[in-house]
mmCIF file of C-alpha atoms in Angstrom:
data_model
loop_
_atom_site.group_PDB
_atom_site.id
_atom_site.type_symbol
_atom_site.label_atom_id
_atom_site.label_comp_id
_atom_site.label_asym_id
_atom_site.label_seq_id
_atom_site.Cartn_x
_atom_site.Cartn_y
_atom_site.Cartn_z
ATOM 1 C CA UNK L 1 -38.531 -8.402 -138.435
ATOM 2 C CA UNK L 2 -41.686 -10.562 -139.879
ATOM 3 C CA UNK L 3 -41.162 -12.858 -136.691
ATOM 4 C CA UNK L 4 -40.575 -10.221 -134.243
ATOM 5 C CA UNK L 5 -43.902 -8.151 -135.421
ATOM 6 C CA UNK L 6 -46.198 -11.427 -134.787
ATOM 7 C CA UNK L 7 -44.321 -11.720 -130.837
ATOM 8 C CA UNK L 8 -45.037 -8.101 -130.235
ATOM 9 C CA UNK L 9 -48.749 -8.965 -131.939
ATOM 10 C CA UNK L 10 -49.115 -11.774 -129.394
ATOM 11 C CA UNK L 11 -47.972 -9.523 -126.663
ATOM 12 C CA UNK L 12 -49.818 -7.004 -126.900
ATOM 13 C CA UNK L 13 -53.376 -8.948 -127.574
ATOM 14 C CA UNK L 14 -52.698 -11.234 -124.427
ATOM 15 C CA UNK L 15 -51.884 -7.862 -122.731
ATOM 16 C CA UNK L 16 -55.407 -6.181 -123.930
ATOM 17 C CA UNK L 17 -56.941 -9.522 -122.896
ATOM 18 C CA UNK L 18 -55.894 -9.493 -119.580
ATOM 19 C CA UNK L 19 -56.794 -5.934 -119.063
ATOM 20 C CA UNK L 20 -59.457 -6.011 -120.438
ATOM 21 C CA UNK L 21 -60.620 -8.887 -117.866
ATOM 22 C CA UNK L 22 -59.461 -6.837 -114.899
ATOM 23 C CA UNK L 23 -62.164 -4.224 -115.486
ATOM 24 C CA UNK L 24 -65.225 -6.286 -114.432
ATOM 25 C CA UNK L 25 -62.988 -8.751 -111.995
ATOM 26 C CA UNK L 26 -64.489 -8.653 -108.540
ATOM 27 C CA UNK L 27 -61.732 -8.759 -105.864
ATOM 28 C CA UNK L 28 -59.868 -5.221 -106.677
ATOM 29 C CA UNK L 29 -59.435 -4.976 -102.880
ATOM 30 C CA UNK L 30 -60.242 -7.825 -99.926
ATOM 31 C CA UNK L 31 -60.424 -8.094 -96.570
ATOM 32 C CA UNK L 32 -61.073 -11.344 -94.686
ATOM 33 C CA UNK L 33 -62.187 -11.468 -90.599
ATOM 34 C CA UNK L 34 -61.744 -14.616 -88.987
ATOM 35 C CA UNK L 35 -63.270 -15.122 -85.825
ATOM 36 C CA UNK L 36 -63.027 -17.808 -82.669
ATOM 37 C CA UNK L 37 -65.672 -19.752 -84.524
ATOM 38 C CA UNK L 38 -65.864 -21.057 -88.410
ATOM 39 C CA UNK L 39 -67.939 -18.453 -89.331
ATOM 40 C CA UNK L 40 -65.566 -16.327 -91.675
ATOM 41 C CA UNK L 41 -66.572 -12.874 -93.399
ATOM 42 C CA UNK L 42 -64.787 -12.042 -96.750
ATOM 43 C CA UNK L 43 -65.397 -8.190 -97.680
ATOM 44 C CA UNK L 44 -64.278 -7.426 -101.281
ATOM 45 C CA UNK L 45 -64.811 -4.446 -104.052
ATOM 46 C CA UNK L 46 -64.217 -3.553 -107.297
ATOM 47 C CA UNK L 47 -64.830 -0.658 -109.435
ATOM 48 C CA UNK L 48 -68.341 -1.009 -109.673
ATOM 49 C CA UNK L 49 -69.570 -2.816 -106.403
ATOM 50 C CA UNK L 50 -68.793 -3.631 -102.697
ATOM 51 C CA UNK L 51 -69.640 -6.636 -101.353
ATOM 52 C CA UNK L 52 -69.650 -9.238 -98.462
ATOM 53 C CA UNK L 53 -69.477 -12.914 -98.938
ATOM 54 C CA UNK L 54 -69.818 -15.319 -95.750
ATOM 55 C CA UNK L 55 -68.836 -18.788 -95.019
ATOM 56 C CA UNK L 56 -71.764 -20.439 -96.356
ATOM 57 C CA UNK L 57 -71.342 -18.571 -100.200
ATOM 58 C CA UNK L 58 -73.793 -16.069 -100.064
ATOM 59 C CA UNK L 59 -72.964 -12.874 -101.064
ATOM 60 C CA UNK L 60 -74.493 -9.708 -100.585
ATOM 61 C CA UNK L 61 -73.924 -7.090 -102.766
ATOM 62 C CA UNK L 62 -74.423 -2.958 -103.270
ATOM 63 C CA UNK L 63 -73.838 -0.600 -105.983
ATOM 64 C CA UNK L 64 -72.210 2.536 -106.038
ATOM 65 C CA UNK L 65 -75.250 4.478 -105.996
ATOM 66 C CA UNK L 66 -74.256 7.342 -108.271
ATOM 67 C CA UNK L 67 -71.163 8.070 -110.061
ATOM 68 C CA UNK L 68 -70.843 11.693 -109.327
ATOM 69 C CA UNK L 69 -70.849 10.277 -105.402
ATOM 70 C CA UNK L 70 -67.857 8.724 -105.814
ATOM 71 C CA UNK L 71 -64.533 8.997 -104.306
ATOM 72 C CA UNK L 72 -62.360 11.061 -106.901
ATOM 73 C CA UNK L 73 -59.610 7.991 -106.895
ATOM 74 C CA UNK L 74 -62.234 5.635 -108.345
ATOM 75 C CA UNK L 75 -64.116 7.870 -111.455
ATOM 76 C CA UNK L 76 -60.028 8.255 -112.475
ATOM 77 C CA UNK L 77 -59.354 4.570 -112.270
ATOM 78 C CA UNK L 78 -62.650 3.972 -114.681
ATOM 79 C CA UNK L 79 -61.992 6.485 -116.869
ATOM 80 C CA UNK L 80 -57.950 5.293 -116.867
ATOM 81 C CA UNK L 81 -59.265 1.428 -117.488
ATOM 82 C CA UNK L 82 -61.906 2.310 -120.341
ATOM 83 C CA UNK L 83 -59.525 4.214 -121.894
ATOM 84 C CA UNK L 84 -57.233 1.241 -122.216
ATOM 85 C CA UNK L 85 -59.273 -1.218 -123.040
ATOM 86 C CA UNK L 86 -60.857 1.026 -126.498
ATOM 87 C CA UNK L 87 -57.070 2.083 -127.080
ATOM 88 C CA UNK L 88 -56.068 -1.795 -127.066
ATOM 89 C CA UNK L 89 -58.847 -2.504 -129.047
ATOM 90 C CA UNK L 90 -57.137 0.028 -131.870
ATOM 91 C CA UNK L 91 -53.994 -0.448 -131.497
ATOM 92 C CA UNK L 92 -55.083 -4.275 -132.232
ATOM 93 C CA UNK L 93 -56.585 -2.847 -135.755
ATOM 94 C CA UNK L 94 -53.631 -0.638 -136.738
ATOM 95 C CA UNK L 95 -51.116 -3.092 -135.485
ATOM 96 C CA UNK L 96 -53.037 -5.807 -137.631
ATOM 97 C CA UNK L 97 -52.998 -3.764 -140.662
ATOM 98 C CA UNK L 98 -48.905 -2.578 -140.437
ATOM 99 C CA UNK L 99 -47.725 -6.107 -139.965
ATOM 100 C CA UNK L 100 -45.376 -7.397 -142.505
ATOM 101 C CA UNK L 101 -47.405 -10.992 -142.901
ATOM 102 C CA UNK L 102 -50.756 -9.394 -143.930
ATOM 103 C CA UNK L 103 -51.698 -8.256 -147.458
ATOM 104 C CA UNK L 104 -53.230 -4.813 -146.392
ATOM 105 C CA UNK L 105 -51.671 -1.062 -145.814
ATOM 106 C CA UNK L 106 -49.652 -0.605 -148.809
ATOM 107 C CA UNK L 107 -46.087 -0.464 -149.022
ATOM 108 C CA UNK L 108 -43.021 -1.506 -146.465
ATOM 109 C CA UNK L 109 -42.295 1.637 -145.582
ATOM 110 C CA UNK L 110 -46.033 3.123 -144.731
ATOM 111 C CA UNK L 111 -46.634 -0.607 -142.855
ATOM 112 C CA UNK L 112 -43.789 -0.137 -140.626
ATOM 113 C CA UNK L 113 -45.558 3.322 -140.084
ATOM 114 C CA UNK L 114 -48.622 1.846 -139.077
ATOM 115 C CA UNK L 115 -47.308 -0.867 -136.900
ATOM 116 C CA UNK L 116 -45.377 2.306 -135.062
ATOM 117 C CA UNK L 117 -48.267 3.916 -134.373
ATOM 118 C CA UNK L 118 -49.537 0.815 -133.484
ATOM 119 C CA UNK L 119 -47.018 0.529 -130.537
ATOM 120 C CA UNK L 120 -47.612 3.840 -129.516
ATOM 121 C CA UNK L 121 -51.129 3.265 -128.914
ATOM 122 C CA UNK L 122 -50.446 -0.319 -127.125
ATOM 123 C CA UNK L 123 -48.149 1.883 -124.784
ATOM 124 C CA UNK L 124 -50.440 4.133 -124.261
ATOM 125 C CA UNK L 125 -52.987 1.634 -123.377
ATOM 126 C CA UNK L 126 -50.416 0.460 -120.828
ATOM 127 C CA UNK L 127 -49.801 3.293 -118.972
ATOM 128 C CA UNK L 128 -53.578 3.849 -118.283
ATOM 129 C CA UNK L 129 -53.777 0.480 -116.877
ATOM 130 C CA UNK L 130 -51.120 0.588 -114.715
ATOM 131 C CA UNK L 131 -51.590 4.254 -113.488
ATOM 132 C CA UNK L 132 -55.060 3.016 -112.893
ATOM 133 C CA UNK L 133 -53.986 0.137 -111.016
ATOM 134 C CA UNK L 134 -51.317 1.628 -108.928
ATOM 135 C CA UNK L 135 -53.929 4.572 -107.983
ATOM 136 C CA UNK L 136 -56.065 2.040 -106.494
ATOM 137 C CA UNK L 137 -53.596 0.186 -104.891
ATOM 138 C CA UNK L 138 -51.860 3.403 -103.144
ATOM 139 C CA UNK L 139 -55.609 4.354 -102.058
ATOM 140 C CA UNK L 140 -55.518 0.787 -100.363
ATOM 141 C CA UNK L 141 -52.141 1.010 -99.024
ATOM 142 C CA UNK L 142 -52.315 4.070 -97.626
ATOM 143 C CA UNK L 143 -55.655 3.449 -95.579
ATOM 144 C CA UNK L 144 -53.810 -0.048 -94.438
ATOM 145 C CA UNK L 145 -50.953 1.725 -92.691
ATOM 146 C CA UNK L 146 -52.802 5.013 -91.657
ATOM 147 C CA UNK L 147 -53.266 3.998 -88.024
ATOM 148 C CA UNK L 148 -55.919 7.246 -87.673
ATOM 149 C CA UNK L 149 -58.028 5.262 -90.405
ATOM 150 C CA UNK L 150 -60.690 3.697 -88.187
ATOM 151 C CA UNK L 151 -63.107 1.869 -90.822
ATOM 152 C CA UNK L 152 -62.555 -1.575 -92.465
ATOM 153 C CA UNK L 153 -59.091 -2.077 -93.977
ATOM 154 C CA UNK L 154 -58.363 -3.989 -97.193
ATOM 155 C CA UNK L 155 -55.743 -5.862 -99.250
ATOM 156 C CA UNK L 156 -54.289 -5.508 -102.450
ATOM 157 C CA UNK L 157 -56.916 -7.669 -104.888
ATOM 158 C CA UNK L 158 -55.889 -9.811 -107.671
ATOM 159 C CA UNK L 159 -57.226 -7.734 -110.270
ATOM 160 C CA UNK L 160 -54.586 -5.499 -109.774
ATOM 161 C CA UNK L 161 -51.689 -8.343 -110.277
ATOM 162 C CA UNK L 162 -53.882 -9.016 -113.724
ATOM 163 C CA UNK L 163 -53.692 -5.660 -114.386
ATOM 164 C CA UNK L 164 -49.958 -5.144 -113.892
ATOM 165 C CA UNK L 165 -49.573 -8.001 -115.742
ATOM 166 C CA UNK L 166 -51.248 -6.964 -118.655
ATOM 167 C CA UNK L 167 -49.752 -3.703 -118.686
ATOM 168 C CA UNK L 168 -46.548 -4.792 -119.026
ATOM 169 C CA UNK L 169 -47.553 -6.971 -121.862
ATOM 170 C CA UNK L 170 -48.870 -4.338 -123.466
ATOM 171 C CA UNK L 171 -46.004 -1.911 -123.033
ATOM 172 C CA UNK L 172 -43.375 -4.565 -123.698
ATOM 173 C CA UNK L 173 -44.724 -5.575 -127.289
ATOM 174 C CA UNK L 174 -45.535 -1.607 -128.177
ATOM 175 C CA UNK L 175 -41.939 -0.975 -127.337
ATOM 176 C CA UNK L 176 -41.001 -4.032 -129.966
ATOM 177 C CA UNK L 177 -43.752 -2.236 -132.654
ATOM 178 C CA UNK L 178 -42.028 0.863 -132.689
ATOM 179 C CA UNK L 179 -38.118 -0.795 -133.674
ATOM 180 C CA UNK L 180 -40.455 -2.055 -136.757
ATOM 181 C CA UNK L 181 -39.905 1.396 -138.304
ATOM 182 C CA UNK L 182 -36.166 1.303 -137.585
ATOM 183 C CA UNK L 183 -35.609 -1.719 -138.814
ATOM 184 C CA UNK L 184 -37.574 -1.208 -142.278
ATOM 185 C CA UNK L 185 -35.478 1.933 -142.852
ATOM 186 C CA UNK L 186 -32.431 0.323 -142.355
ATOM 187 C CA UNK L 187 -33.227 -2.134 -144.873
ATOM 188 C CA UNK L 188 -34.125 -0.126 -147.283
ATOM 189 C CA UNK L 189 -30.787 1.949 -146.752
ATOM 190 C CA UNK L 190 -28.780 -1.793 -147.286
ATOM 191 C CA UNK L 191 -31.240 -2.237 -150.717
ATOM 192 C CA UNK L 192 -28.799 0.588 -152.759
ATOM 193 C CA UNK L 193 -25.864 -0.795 -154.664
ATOM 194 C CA UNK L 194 -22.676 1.346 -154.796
ATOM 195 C CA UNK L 195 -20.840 0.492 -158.071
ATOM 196 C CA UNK L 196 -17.775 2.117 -156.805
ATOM 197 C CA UNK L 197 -15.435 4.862 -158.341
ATOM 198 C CA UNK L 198 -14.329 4.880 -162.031
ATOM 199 C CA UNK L 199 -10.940 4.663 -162.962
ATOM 200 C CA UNK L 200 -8.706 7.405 -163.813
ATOM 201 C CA UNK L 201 -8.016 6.056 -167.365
ATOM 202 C CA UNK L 202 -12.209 5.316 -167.991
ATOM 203 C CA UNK L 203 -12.561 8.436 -167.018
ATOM 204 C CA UNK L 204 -10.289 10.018 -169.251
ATOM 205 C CA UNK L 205 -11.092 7.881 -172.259
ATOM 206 C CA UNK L 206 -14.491 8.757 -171.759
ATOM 207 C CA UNK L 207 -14.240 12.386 -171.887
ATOM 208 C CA UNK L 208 -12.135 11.863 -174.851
ATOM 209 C CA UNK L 209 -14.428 10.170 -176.369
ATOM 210 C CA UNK L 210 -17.088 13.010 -175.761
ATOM 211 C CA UNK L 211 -15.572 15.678 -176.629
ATOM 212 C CA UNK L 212 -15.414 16.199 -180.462
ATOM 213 C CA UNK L 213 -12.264 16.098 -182.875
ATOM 214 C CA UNK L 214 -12.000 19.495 -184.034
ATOM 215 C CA UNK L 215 -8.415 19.085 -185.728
ATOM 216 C CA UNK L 216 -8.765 19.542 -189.310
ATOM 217 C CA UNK L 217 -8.816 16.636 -191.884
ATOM 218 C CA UNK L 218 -5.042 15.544 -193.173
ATOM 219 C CA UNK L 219 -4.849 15.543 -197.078
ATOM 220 C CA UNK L 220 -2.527 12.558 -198.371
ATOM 221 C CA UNK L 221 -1.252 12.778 -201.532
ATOM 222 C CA UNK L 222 -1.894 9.905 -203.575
ATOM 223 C CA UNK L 223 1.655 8.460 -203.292
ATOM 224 C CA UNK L 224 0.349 7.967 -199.359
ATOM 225 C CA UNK L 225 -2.165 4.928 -200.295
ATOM 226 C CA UNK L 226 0.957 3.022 -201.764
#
């Protein structure tokens, strides 16, 4: 259990990590135009920015200008990846404290409470990364195949592989968190000893033994001591 708690630990921190990275990555979505001569155009956003880098490395950049301007499908992936990231961030605190290894959060049975909660909140975290991420990637999809769509066309980004990626991390060791608290109950059902059933004949000596002699007292005559 011990050494299953710190892979699910590892998990889910490389998991946070790696979304946590995807949020300010810069190729969410790309497109690339080549032309007849070298000059090549790379278009590319993110959550925050689009930009347009040419052959030569420059890069041009321009905020969103305001955030109630936006396209609905991009305020729900930033709310979706902040949410993760501060839920990771707890779910790394609780999940530190309910592991079996470290000397805080009280008894067995309360840390493999906290370590469950723990997973529920690194699964939790997961979900809103990869809703997030598939929300911007069917947004991307569906403008790449829409043949009425007329304005520039894009590809999926690798931010969004990072993001998968880290989602399932996170999900994967959550899911191995919450067994924690079956496995700790189970053990503490193996920890009571059954001494078995008492004979017939213990049992019946012991009553016997209880229960008082209420006969009355024999008188010997003298002659009986000889």
């Amino acid at each position: 259990s011990t050494s299953a708690e710190i892979i699910a630990f590892l998990l889910t921190i490389s998991g946070w990590v790696l979304v946590s990275s995807t949020l300010p990555t810069d190729y969410w979505k790309v497109s690339t135009i080549d032309g007849t001569v070298i000059t090549t155009a790379t278009f590319w956003a993110n959550l925050w920015k689009t930009c347009v880098t040419d052959s030569t490395g420059v890069s041009n950049c321009k905020d969103f200008p305001s955030m109630l301007a936006l396209d609905g499908y991009i305020q729900a992936c930033r709310g979706l990846m902040i949410s993760a990231v501060c839920l990771g961030f707890f779910g790394a605190v609780f999940g530190l404290v309910g592991m079996k290894c470290t000397k805080v959060g009280g008894s067995d049975q309360t840390k493999a409470k906290i370590a469950c909660l723990a997973g529920l909140i690194f699964i939790l975290s997961g979900l809103c990364s990869m809703t997030s991420c598939s929300l911007y990637a069917n947004r991307i999809t569906s403008e790449f195949f829409d043949p009425s769509f007329v304005a520039q066309k894009y590809e999926l980004g690798a931010a969004l592989f990072i993001g998968w990626a880290g989602a399932s991390l996170c999900i994967i060791g959550g899911i191995i968190f919450c067994f924690s608290i079956a496995e700790n109950s189970n053990s503490a059902r193996r920890g009571y000893a059954y001494n078995g059933a008492t004979s017939v004949m213990s049992s019946r000596t012991k009553v016997h033994n209880s229960v008082p002699d209420k006969t009355p007292p024999k008188h010997f005559d003298k002659n009986a001591y000889v």
